[in-house]
Short mmCIF file of C-alpha atoms and ligand atoms in Angstrom, two decimals:
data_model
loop_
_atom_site.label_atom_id
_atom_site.label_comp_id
_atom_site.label_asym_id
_atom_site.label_seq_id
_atom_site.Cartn_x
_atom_site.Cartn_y
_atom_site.Cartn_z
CA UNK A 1 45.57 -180.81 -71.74
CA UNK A 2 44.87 -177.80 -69.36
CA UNK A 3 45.34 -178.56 -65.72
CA UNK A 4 43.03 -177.88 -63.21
CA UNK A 5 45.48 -175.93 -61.07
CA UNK A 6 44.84 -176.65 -56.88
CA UNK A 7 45.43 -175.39 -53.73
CA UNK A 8 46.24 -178.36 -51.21
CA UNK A 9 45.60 -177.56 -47.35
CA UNK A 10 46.53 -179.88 -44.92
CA UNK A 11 47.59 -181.44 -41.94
CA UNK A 12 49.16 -184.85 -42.57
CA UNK A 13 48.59 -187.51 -41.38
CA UNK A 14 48.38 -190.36 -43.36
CA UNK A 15 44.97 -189.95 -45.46
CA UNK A 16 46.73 -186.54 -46.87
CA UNK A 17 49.76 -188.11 -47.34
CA UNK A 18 47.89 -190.53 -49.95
CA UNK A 19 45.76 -187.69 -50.95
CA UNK A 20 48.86 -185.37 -51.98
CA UNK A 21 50.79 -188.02 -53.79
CA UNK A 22 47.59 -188.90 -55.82
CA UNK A 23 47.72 -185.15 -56.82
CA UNK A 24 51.05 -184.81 -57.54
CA UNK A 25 50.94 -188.42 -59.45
CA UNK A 26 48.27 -186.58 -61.76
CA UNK A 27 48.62 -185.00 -64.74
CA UNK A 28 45.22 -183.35 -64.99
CA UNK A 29 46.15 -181.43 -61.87
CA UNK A 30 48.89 -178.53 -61.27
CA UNK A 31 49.63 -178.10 -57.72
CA UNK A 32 50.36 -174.87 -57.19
CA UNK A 33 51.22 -174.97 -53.40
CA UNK A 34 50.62 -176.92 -50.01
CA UNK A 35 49.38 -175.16 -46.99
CA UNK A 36 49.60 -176.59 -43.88
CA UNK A 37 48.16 -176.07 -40.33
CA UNK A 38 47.86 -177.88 -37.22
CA UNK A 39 45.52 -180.72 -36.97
CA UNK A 40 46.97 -184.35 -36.50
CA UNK A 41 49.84 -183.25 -35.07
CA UNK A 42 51.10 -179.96 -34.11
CA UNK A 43 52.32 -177.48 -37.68
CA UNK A 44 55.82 -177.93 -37.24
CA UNK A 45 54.75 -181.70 -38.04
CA UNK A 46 52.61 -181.63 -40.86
CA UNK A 47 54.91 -178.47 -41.98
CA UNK A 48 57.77 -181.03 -41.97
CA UNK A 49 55.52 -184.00 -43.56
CA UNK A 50 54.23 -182.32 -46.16
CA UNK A 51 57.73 -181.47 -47.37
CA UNK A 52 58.53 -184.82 -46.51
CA UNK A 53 55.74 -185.73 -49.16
CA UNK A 54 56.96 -183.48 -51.25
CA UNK A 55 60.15 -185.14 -51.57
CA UNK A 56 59.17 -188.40 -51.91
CA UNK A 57 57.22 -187.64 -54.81
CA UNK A 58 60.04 -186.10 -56.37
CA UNK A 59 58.49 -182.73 -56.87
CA UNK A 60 60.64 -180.40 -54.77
CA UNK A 61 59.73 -177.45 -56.75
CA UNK A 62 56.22 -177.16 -55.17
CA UNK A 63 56.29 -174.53 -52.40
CA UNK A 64 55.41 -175.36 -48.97
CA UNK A 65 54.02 -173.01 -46.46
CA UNK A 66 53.09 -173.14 -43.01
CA UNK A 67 49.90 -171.53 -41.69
CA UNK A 68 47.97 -171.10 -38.54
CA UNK A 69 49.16 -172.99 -35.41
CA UNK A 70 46.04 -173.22 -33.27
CA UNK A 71 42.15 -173.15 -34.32
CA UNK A 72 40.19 -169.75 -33.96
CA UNK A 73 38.83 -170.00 -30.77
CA UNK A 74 39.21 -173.78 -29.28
CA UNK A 75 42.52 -175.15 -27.80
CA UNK A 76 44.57 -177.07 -30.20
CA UNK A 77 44.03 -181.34 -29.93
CA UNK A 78 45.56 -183.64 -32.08
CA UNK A 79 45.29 -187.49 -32.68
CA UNK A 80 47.27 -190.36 -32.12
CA UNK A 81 45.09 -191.87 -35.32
CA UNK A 82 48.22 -191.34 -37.43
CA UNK A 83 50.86 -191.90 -34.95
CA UNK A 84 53.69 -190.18 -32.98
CA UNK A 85 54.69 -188.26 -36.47
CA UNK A 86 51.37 -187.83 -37.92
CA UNK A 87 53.50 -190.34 -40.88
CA UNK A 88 53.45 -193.27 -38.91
CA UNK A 89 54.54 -196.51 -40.89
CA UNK A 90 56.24 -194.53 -43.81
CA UNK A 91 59.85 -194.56 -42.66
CA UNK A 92 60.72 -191.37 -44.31
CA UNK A 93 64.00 -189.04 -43.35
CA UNK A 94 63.52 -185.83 -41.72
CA UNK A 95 63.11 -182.99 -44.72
CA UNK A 96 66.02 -181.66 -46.64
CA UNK A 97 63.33 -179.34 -48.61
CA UNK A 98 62.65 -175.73 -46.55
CA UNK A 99 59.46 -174.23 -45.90
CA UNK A 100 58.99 -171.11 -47.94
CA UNK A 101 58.98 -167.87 -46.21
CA UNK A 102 55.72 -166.03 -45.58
CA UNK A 103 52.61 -167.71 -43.96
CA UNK A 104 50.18 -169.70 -45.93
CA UNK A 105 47.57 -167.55 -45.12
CA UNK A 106 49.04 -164.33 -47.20
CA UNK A 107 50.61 -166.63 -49.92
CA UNK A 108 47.03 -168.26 -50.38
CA UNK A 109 45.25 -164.52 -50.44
CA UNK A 110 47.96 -163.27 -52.84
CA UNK A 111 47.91 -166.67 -55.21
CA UNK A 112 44.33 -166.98 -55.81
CA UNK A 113 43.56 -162.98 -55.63
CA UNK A 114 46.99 -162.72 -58.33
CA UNK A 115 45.34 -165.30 -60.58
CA UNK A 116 42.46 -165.17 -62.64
CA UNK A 117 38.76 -165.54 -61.44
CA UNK A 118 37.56 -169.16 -60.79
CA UNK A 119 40.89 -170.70 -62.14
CA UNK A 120 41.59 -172.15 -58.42
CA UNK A 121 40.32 -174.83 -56.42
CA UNK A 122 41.23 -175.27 -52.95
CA UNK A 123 41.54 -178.65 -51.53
CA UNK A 124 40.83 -178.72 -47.65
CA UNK A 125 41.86 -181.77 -46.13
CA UNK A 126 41.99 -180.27 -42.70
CA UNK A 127 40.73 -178.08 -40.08
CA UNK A 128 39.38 -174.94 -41.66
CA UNK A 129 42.05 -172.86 -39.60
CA UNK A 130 43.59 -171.25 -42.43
CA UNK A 131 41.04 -171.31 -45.12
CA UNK A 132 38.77 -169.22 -42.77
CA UNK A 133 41.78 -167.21 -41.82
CA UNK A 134 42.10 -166.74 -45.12
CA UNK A 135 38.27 -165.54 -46.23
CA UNK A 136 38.15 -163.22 -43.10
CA UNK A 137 41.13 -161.42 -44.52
CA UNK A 138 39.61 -161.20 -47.76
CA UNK A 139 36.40 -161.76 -48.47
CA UNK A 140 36.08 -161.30 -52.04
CA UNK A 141 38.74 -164.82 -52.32
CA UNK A 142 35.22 -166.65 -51.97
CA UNK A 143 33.96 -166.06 -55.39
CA UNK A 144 37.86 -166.05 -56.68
CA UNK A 145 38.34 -169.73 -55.99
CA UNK A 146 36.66 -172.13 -58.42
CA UNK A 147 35.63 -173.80 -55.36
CA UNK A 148 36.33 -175.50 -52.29
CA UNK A 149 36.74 -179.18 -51.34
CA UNK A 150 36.60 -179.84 -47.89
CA UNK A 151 36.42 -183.17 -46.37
CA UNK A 152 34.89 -182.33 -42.85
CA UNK A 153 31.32 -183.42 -41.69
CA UNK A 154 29.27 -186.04 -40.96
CA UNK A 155 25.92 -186.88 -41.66
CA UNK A 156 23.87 -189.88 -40.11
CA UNK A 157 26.43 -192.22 -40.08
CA UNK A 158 28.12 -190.52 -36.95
CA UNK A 159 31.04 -188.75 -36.41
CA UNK A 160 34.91 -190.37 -35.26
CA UNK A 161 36.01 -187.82 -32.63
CA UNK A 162 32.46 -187.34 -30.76
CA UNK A 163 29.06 -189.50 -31.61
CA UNK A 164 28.10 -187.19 -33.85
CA UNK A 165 31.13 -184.71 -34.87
CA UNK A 166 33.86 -185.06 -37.37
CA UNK A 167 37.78 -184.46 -36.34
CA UNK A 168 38.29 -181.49 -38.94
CA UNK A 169 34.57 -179.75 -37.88
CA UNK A 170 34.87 -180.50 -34.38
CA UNK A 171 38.74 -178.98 -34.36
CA UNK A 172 38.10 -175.47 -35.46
CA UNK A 173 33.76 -175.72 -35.65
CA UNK A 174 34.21 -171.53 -36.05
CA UNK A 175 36.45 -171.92 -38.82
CA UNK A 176 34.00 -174.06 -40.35
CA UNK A 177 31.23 -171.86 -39.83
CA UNK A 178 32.84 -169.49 -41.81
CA UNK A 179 33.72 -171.30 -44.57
CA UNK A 180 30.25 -172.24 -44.81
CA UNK A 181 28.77 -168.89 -44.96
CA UNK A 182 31.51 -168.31 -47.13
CA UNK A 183 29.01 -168.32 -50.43
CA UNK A 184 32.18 -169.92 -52.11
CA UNK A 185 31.37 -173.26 -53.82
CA UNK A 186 31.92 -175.55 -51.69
CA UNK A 187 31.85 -179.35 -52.10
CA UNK A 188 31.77 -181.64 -48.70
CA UNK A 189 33.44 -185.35 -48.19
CA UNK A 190 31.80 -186.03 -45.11
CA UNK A 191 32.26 -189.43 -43.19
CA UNK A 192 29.24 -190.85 -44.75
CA UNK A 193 31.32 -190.53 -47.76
CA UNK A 194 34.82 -191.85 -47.09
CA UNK A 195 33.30 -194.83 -44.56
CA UNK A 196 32.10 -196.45 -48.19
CA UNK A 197 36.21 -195.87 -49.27
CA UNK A 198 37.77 -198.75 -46.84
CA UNK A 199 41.49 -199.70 -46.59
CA UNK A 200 41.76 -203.23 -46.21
CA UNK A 201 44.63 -205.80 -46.49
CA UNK A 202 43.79 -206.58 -50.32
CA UNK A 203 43.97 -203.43 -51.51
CA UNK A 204 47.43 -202.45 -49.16
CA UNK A 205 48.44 -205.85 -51.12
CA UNK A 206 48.24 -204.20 -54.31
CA UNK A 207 49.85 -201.27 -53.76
CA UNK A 208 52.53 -202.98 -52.40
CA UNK A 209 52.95 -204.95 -55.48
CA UNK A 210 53.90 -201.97 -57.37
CA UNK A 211 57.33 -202.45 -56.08
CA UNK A 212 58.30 -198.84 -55.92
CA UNK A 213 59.69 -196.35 -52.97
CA UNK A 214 56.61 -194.40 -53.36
CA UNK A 215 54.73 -197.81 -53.12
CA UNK A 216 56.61 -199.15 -50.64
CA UNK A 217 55.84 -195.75 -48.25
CA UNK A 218 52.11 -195.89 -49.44
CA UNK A 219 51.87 -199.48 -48.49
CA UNK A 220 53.35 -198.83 -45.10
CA UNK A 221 51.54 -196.07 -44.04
CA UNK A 222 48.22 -197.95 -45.13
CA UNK A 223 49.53 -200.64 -42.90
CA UNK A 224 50.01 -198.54 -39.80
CA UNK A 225 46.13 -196.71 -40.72
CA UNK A 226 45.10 -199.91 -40.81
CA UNK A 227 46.04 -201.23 -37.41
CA UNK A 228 43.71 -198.85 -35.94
CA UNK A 229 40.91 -199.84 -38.40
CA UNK A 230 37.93 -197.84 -37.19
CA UNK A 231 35.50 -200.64 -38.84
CA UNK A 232 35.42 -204.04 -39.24
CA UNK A 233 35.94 -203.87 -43.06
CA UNK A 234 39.16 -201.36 -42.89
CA UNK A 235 39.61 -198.08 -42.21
CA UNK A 236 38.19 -194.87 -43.87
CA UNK A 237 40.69 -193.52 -46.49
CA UNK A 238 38.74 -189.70 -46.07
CA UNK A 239 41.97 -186.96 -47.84
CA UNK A 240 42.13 -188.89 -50.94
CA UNK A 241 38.22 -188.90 -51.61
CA UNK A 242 38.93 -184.78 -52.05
CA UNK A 243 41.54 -185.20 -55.14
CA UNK A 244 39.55 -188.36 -56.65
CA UNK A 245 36.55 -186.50 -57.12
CA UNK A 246 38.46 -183.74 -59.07
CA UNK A 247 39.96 -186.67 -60.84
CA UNK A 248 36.85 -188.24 -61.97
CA UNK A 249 33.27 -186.35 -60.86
CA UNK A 250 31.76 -189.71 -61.81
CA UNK A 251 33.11 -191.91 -58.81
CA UNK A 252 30.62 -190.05 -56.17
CA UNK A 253 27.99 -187.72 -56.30
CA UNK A 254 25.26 -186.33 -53.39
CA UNK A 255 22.86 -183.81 -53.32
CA UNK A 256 23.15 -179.34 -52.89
CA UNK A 257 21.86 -179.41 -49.59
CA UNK A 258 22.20 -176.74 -46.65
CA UNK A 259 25.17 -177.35 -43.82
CA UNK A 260 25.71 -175.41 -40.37
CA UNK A 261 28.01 -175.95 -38.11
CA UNK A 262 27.12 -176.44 -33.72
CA UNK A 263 29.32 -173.97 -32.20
CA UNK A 264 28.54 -173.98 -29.18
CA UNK A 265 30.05 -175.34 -26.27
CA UNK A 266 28.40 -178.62 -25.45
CA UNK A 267 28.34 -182.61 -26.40
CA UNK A 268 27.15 -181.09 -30.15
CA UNK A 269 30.09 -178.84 -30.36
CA UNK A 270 31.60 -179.44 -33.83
CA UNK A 271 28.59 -181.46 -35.10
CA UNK A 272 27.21 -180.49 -38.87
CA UNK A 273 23.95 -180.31 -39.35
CA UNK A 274 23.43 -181.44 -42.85
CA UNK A 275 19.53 -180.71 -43.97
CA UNK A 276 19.06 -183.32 -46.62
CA UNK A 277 15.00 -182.85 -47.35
CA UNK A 278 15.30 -178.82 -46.94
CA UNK A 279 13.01 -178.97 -44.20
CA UNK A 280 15.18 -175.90 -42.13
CA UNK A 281 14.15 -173.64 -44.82
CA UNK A 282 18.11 -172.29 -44.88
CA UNK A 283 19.57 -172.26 -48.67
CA UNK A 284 21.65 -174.82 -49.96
CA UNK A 285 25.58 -174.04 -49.91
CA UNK A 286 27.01 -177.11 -50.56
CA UNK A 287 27.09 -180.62 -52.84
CA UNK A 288 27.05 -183.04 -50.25
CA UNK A 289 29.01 -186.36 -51.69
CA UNK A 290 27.25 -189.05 -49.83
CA UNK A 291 27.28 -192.13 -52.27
CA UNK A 292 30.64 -193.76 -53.79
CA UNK A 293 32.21 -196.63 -56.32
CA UNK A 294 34.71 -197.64 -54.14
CA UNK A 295 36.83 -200.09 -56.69
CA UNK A 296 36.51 -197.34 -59.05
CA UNK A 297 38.46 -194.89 -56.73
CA UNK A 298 41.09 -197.68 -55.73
CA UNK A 299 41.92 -198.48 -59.26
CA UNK A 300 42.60 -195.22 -59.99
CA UNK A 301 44.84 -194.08 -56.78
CA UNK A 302 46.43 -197.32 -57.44
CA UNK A 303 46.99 -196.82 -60.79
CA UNK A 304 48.51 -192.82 -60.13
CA UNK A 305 50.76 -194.52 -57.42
CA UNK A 306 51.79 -196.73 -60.28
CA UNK A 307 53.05 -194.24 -62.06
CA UNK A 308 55.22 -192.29 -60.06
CA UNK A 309 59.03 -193.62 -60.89
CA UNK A 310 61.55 -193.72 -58.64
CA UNK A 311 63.97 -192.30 -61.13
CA UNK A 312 65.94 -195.30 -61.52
C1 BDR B 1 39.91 -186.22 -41.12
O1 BDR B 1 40.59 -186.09 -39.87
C2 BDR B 1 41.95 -186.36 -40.04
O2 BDR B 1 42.43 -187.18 -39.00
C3 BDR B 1 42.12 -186.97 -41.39
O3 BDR B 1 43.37 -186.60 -41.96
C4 BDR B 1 40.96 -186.42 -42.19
O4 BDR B 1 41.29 -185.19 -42.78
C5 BDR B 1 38.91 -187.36 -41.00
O5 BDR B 1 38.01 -187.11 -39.96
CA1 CA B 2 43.63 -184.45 -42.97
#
């Protein structure tokens, strides 16, 4: 089988920590590296959780780097959506795995630039920090990549940091506005997306059930997500929607529509304007994924989880 070989960026936070062990529980996928920046919680967290992820999954080979530490131009904020450690409700040990040397940004100019055109994708599951970092540097990485899949954005359903802005946009909105006159090929998860893709107690149940220690961290940290359930039916499970779709194209699809990002100050700061009937006249730059088969996508990240063994 040849792997689709990916680029994970991140800041976790519990919906990446599902999303990465989906990946690494893959065997279409090679994960060539994680990147990490600050988003939920400050880098040296999600630095330390993604290692901590990395471990857990048992693949310590897979190089970790940390990346930028504050957005472009906007002060840093975080969240208390995924608690104190940004891996609330896992219970994992601090990391005996070390961050490689080097920051992401370089290592993710060098990787993709090193490899051979289009044989990349690049899986943003945070704020666009270090992906725009990254295409400011060097431009020429846009049309390197195979693409870009970014879950950031919202469309009419509302956003979850302002009433109309998503946390990843409304963190770095510059970063985002690069990436989006990028003219890579970029693929959006927006909210309207992963607010079809609900945790709830039934589907925690049967992760659980699996009975292993990658289960058993899953489970928890869908438990903790879940106590802050931003709708009635369950929470949002956004990171893992990214991965999925490589997985299996057939579980959502949406139109090529035009995106911009508001950048400036205001209540719209951070707000994407997603032109779904062309009326604005700008070109399209990106599939917008806007309808999903929810059980689909949970019996497949349930079955990956499945099959990640302990080693005993
Ligand atoms: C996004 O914000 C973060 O809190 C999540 O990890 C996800 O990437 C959802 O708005
Ligand atoms: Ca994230």
């Amino acid at each position: 089988m040849t792997k689709r070989r990916i680029i994970i960026d991140t800041d976790p936070g519990l919906d990446d920590a599902l999303a990465i062990l989906l990946a690494l529980a893959s065997p279409e996928l090679e994960v060539l590296g994680l990147t990490t920046v600050a988003g939920n919680v400050p880098l040296a967290g999600t630095a330390a959780n993604a290692l901590r992820l990395c471990e857990l999954g048992r693949r310590t080979d897979i190089p970790v780097f940390a990346g930028c530490d504050r957005p472009l131009r906007r002060k840093p904020t975080t969240t208390l959506r995924h608690g104190e450690t940004g891996l609330d409700g896992a219970n994992l040990p601090p990391p005996a795995m070390a961050l490689r040397e080097g920051h992401a940004v370089t290592w993710l100019i060098d990787r993709v630039m090193g490899a051979a055109p289009a044989t990349i994708t690049l899986c943003a599951l945070a704020p666009l920090t270090n992906v725009a970092t990254a295409l400011a540097e060097e431009p020429r990485l846009a049309k390197r990549l195979a693409g870009i899949v970014i879950m950031g954005g919202a469309g009419d359903g509302g956003g979850n940091v302002t009433p109309e802005a998503e946390f990843n946009i409304h963190v770095d909105p510059h970063a985002a506005e690069i990436v989006f006159a990028s003219g890579a090929d970029l693929t959006l998860v927006p909210l309207d997306l992963s607010r079809q893709v609900l945790v709830n107690e039934a589907r925690i149940a049967r992760i659980r059930a699996i009975g292993s220690n990658v289960a058993r961290a899953a489970a928890g940290m869908l438990e903790y997500y879940n106590s802050k359930a931003e709708l009635a039916a369950g929470s949002p499970l956004h990171d893992p929607c990214v991965i999925a779709h490589l997985l299996d194209p057939t579980l959502f699809s949406g139109p090529v529509v035009n995106v911009a990002v508001e950048v400036a100050d205001g209540p719209r700061l951070g707000v994407t304007a997603i032109d779904w009937d062309g009326r604005s006249g700008r070109p399209a730059n990106a599939r917008i994924l806007n309808a999903a088969d929810p059980d689909r996508f949970f019996d497949l990240l349930i079955a990956r989880l499945a099959s990640i063994s302990d080693g005993i």
